[in-house]
Amino acid sequence: MSLPEKNSRADEVAWLESSAGRRTSICHDCSIGRGRNNTVILDSQKVSRRHALIHWQNGCEFWLIDLGSSNGTYLNHRRLAAPSLLRDGDKFIIGEAEFVFHQTDDAEALYRTSLARTLPNIETSRCWLLLADIEHFTALSQQLEPARLSEIVGNWLINCKDAIERCGGCIDKYLGDGFLAFWRKEHCNADEIVTALVALEELQVKEEPRFRVVLHLGDVTAGGMPSLGETPLLGRDLNFLFRVEKSASRLGEHRVATISAVEALAHRIEATTLGSHSLDGFEGKNELFRFCLKNTPL
């Protein structure tokens, strides 16, 4: 097992401690697996090449995610079936390796201090926002054995993550049964968004699991490096996206876009109106659309 040496930064927020007493600081996303490019390398045939990930988000939240591993990740003696928020003192096992997660008591205060330092760099950006979540996740978790559920969710997450990142996007946060991804509009083009939608549509056709995709083009504030959890995406349009997802769920739709997204991709997608809907916290009616890529069925 290979672990980085202890990080002695005064503002260390979280770290892992192995059963052998080795310590590694979590100062960015921490990947765990047999592959040599992981943050924590576990030399065991019981460990997958890309086995698990600790994702830092919202400044002081650390989520443990199994990436569809064959032998699973066990958090506090239970097989991990979906992304789970880690708490100080949580224990998890990967293969034969045991770890304890530690988080400083003043993690939130340290985050706010860090955020204050990055305030001069915070800016408003036009971003593509994509929210994906598994449909009827509670029912699915009751129907399937933990190992099968873990395999389905883990494989879905890693396939979605690969598709998003291949197209220049970034997963900002995991949501238990889904994730939020984004692209800064000035750093991407419509082809990259469409390519990501094609990959996600192919996964939707497989229905393992069935999941919903909501797409919006809006303004968000961000600073530092959101993908590392230093400054999360914020803003009214982000709240708007989550309200749209709730409406999509009520409508039973699995591919929904807002008018700003439809107009920006008019030459690449086909859209059918779902009517105008009231969204909590937003005045008036907002038109939503069912969409698909051109030359594919609605």
XYZ file of C-alpha atoms in Angstrom:
298
model
C 0.000 0.000 0.000
C 1.326 3.425 -0.959
C 0.228 6.544 0.916
C 1.603 10.067 0.708
C 3.458 11.268 3.763
C 1.619 13.330 6.343
C 0.750 16.829 5.200
C 1.664 19.290 7.945
C -0.328 22.280 6.688
C -1.855 24.272 9.520
C -5.136 24.500 7.636
C -5.478 20.737 7.029
C -9.181 19.929 6.959
C -9.369 16.141 6.595
C -7.140 13.088 6.381
C -7.134 9.289 6.234
C -5.398 7.087 8.753
C -4.559 3.529 7.769
C -4.579 0.583 10.179
C -0.778 0.829 10.118
C -0.945 4.426 11.338
C 0.016 6.012 8.019
C -1.728 9.295 7.318
C -2.634 11.059 4.074
C -4.120 14.524 3.884
C -7.181 15.048 1.711
C -6.574 18.395 0.064
C -8.332 17.518 -3.200
C -10.251 14.587 -4.637
C -8.658 11.394 -3.327
C -8.806 8.315 -5.585
C -8.192 4.832 -4.193
C -7.375 1.729 -6.210
C -4.834 -0.681 -7.623
C -3.885 1.572 -10.561
C -0.644 3.524 -10.267
C -2.324 6.879 -10.946
C -4.442 6.772 -7.769
C -3.826 8.998 -4.759
C -3.855 5.928 -2.519
C -2.504 2.797 -4.226
C -3.527 -0.580 -2.841
C -1.511 -3.476 -4.238
C -4.112 -6.214 -3.956
C -6.059 -8.319 -6.450
C -9.130 -7.716 -4.277
C -8.959 -4.035 -5.211
C -10.114 -2.682 -8.585
C -7.876 -0.393 -10.627
C -10.294 2.454 -9.977
C -12.013 1.293 -6.819
C -13.290 4.319 -4.889
C -13.150 8.084 -4.672
C -13.369 10.613 -1.847
C -14.853 13.740 -3.405
C -14.469 17.102 -1.668
C -17.420 19.407 -2.205
C -19.213 22.370 -0.639
C -16.033 23.386 1.139
C -16.176 20.982 4.063
C -18.057 17.888 2.833
C -16.268 14.674 1.877
C -18.227 11.987 0.018
C -17.098 8.380 -0.331
C -18.024 6.850 -3.690
C -17.543 3.271 -4.854
C -16.739 3.225 -8.583
C -18.434 -0.052 -9.441
C -15.723 -2.216 -7.877
C -16.063 -5.992 -7.975
C -15.519 -6.530 -4.241
C -17.153 -3.384 -2.939
C -16.335 -0.697 -0.413
C -17.527 -1.205 3.157
C -18.372 1.858 5.224
C -18.916 1.186 8.925
C -19.368 -2.534 8.149
C -22.000 -2.008 5.438
C -21.400 -2.285 1.717
C -21.560 1.145 0.142
C -24.422 1.279 -2.365
C -24.394 4.997 -3.224
C -22.263 8.077 -2.532
C -22.190 8.678 1.226
C -21.178 11.718 3.265
C -18.255 10.890 5.544
C -18.242 11.863 9.223
C -15.242 12.193 11.514
C -14.334 8.734 12.815
C -16.012 6.785 10.001
C -14.225 3.547 9.138
C -14.136 1.969 5.706
C -12.561 -1.123 4.174
C -11.306 -1.621 0.624
C -9.944 -5.079 -0.081
C -7.867 -5.881 2.994
C -7.024 -2.247 3.779
C -8.793 -0.434 6.608
C -9.006 3.333 6.967
C -10.392 5.834 9.454
C -11.593 9.172 8.110
C -10.796 12.217 10.236
C -12.067 15.752 9.856
C -11.057 18.693 12.006
C -13.719 20.165 14.287
C -13.261 23.616 12.768
C -13.436 22.460 9.131
C -16.230 24.896 8.364
C -14.336 27.808 9.931
C -11.224 26.919 7.942
C -13.317 26.753 4.798
C -14.808 30.181 5.441
C -11.325 31.597 5.964
C -10.210 30.049 2.693
C -13.321 31.358 0.977
C -12.615 34.881 2.244
C -9.153 34.677 0.679
C -10.638 33.723 -2.683
C -13.396 36.371 -2.674
C -11.399 38.736 -4.917
C -11.307 35.964 -7.527
C -14.999 35.093 -7.407
C -16.735 35.850 -10.672
C -20.041 35.256 -12.407
C -19.830 32.901 -15.358
C -22.257 31.628 -17.932
C -22.339 27.865 -17.415
C -23.986 24.793 -18.779
C -25.517 22.997 -15.801
C -26.503 19.340 -15.919
C -28.284 17.533 -13.111
C -28.678 13.758 -13.277
C -30.399 11.554 -10.719
C -31.529 7.946 -10.508
C -35.276 7.517 -10.811
C -37.084 5.800 -7.915
C -33.820 5.197 -6.082
C -35.491 4.315 -2.764
C -37.575 1.587 -4.395
C -34.534 0.315 -6.282
C -32.498 0.072 -3.074
C -35.261 -2.015 -1.487
C -35.565 -4.383 -4.439
C -31.892 -5.189 -5.041
C -29.268 -6.950 -2.968
C -26.605 -4.509 -1.663
C -23.881 -5.970 -3.897
C -26.009 -5.643 -7.032
C -27.138 -2.132 -6.125
C -23.534 -1.096 -5.460
C -22.446 -2.510 -8.825
C -25.208 -0.740 -10.759
C -24.792 2.645 -9.070
C -20.991 2.527 -9.095
C -20.771 1.619 -12.773
C -23.310 4.311 -13.638
C -21.377 6.964 -11.751
C -18.003 6.108 -13.282
C -19.485 5.926 -16.789
C -21.203 9.290 -16.332
C -18.066 10.816 -14.816
C -15.941 9.612 -17.738
C -18.459 10.953 -20.267
C -18.633 14.358 -18.591
C -14.869 14.740 -18.194
C -14.078 13.527 -21.732
C -16.177 16.424 -22.971
C -14.462 19.039 -20.817
C -17.043 19.101 -18.026
C -16.621 18.679 -14.293
C -18.748 17.062 -11.596
C -19.181 19.742 -8.960
C -20.959 17.589 -6.418
C -22.492 14.178 -5.813
C -26.007 14.025 -4.399
C -26.439 10.514 -3.040
C -28.505 9.283 -5.996
C -27.152 11.689 -8.601
C -24.690 14.443 -9.445
C -24.357 18.033 -10.643
C -21.989 18.731 -13.548
C -21.038 21.968 -15.253
C -19.144 23.501 -18.133
C -18.069 27.144 -18.314
C -19.574 28.349 -21.573
C -16.483 30.342 -22.548
C -14.357 27.196 -22.211
C -16.524 24.812 -24.244
C -18.608 24.663 -27.386
C -21.949 23.135 -28.300
C -20.267 20.043 -29.757
C -18.855 19.103 -26.355
C -22.249 19.452 -24.687
C -23.922 17.388 -27.401
C -21.226 14.700 -27.204
C -21.820 14.404 -23.462
C -25.589 14.192 -24.038
C -25.053 11.420 -26.606
C -23.041 9.390 -24.088
C -25.636 9.922 -21.354
C -28.459 9.049 -23.745
C -26.721 5.748 -24.557
C -26.572 4.992 -20.843
C -30.249 5.906 -20.470
C -31.185 3.394 -23.174
C -29.518 0.618 -21.150
C -31.731 1.509 -18.146
C -29.175 0.302 -15.606
C -30.275 2.312 -13.800
C -33.067 4.479 -15.173
C -32.078 8.085 -14.612
C -33.185 11.613 -15.344
C -31.167 14.382 -17.026
C -31.987 18.084 -16.685
C -30.076 20.669 -18.722
C -29.922 24.441 -18.187
C -27.779 27.334 -19.365
C -27.452 30.018 -16.697
C -25.250 32.291 -14.641
C -23.432 31.046 -11.546
C -20.810 32.504 -9.257
C -17.610 30.589 -8.674
C -14.078 31.203 -7.573
C -10.944 29.211 -6.871
C -11.319 25.654 -8.170
C -14.893 24.386 -7.733
C -13.959 20.820 -8.680
C -11.714 20.676 -5.623
C -14.411 21.919 -3.280
C -12.733 25.242 -2.511
C -15.549 27.389 -3.829
C -18.810 25.671 -4.829
C -21.089 26.912 -7.554
C -23.680 29.335 -6.237
C -26.479 31.429 -7.609
C -30.129 31.728 -8.500
C -29.785 29.687 -11.691
C -28.439 26.760 -9.700
C -31.511 26.832 -7.451
C -33.626 27.138 -10.590
C -32.095 23.919 -11.968
C -33.046 21.939 -8.864
C -36.616 23.266 -9.035
C -36.808 22.182 -12.671
C -35.645 18.703 -11.682
C -38.501 18.434 -9.185
C -40.970 19.360 -11.915
C -39.387 16.829 -14.274
C -39.820 14.152 -11.614
C -43.476 15.037 -11.112
C -44.030 14.927 -14.870
C -42.324 11.554 -15.165
C -39.890 12.916 -17.750
C -36.338 11.631 -18.014
C -34.801 14.230 -20.353
C -35.759 17.870 -19.711
C -34.257 21.202 -20.787
C -34.997 24.838 -20.030
C -35.698 27.394 -22.709
C -32.179 28.856 -22.460
C -30.650 25.439 -23.166
C -33.081 24.680 -25.991
C -32.387 27.999 -27.714
C -28.613 27.554 -27.436
C -28.761 24.031 -28.917
C -31.643 24.578 -31.350
C -29.640 23.252 -34.302
C -28.589 20.053 -32.464
C -31.614 18.900 -30.432
C -35.320 18.403 -30.962
C -37.575 19.777 -28.246
C -41.248 19.368 -27.412
C -42.868 21.725 -24.963
C -44.078 20.340 -21.659
C -46.007 23.530 -20.946
C -45.355 26.308 -18.473
C -44.874 25.473 -14.804
C -44.676 27.281 -11.493
C -41.406 26.700 -9.657
C -41.054 27.245 -5.922
C -39.245 30.491 -5.205
C -39.569 31.801 -8.765
C -42.249 34.165 -10.004
C -44.423 33.484 -13.015
C -44.471 30.437 -15.250
C -41.453 28.747 -16.777
C -41.666 26.742 -19.991
C -39.965 23.351 -19.898
C -39.128 21.013 -22.758
C -38.675 17.321 -23.386
C -35.635 16.959 -25.589
C -33.605 14.460 -27.556
C -30.758 14.680 -30.003
C -31.769 15.118 -33.621
C -32.424 11.900 -35.535
C -33.290 10.043 -32.339
C -36.880 9.418 -31.140
C -38.591 11.602 -28.571
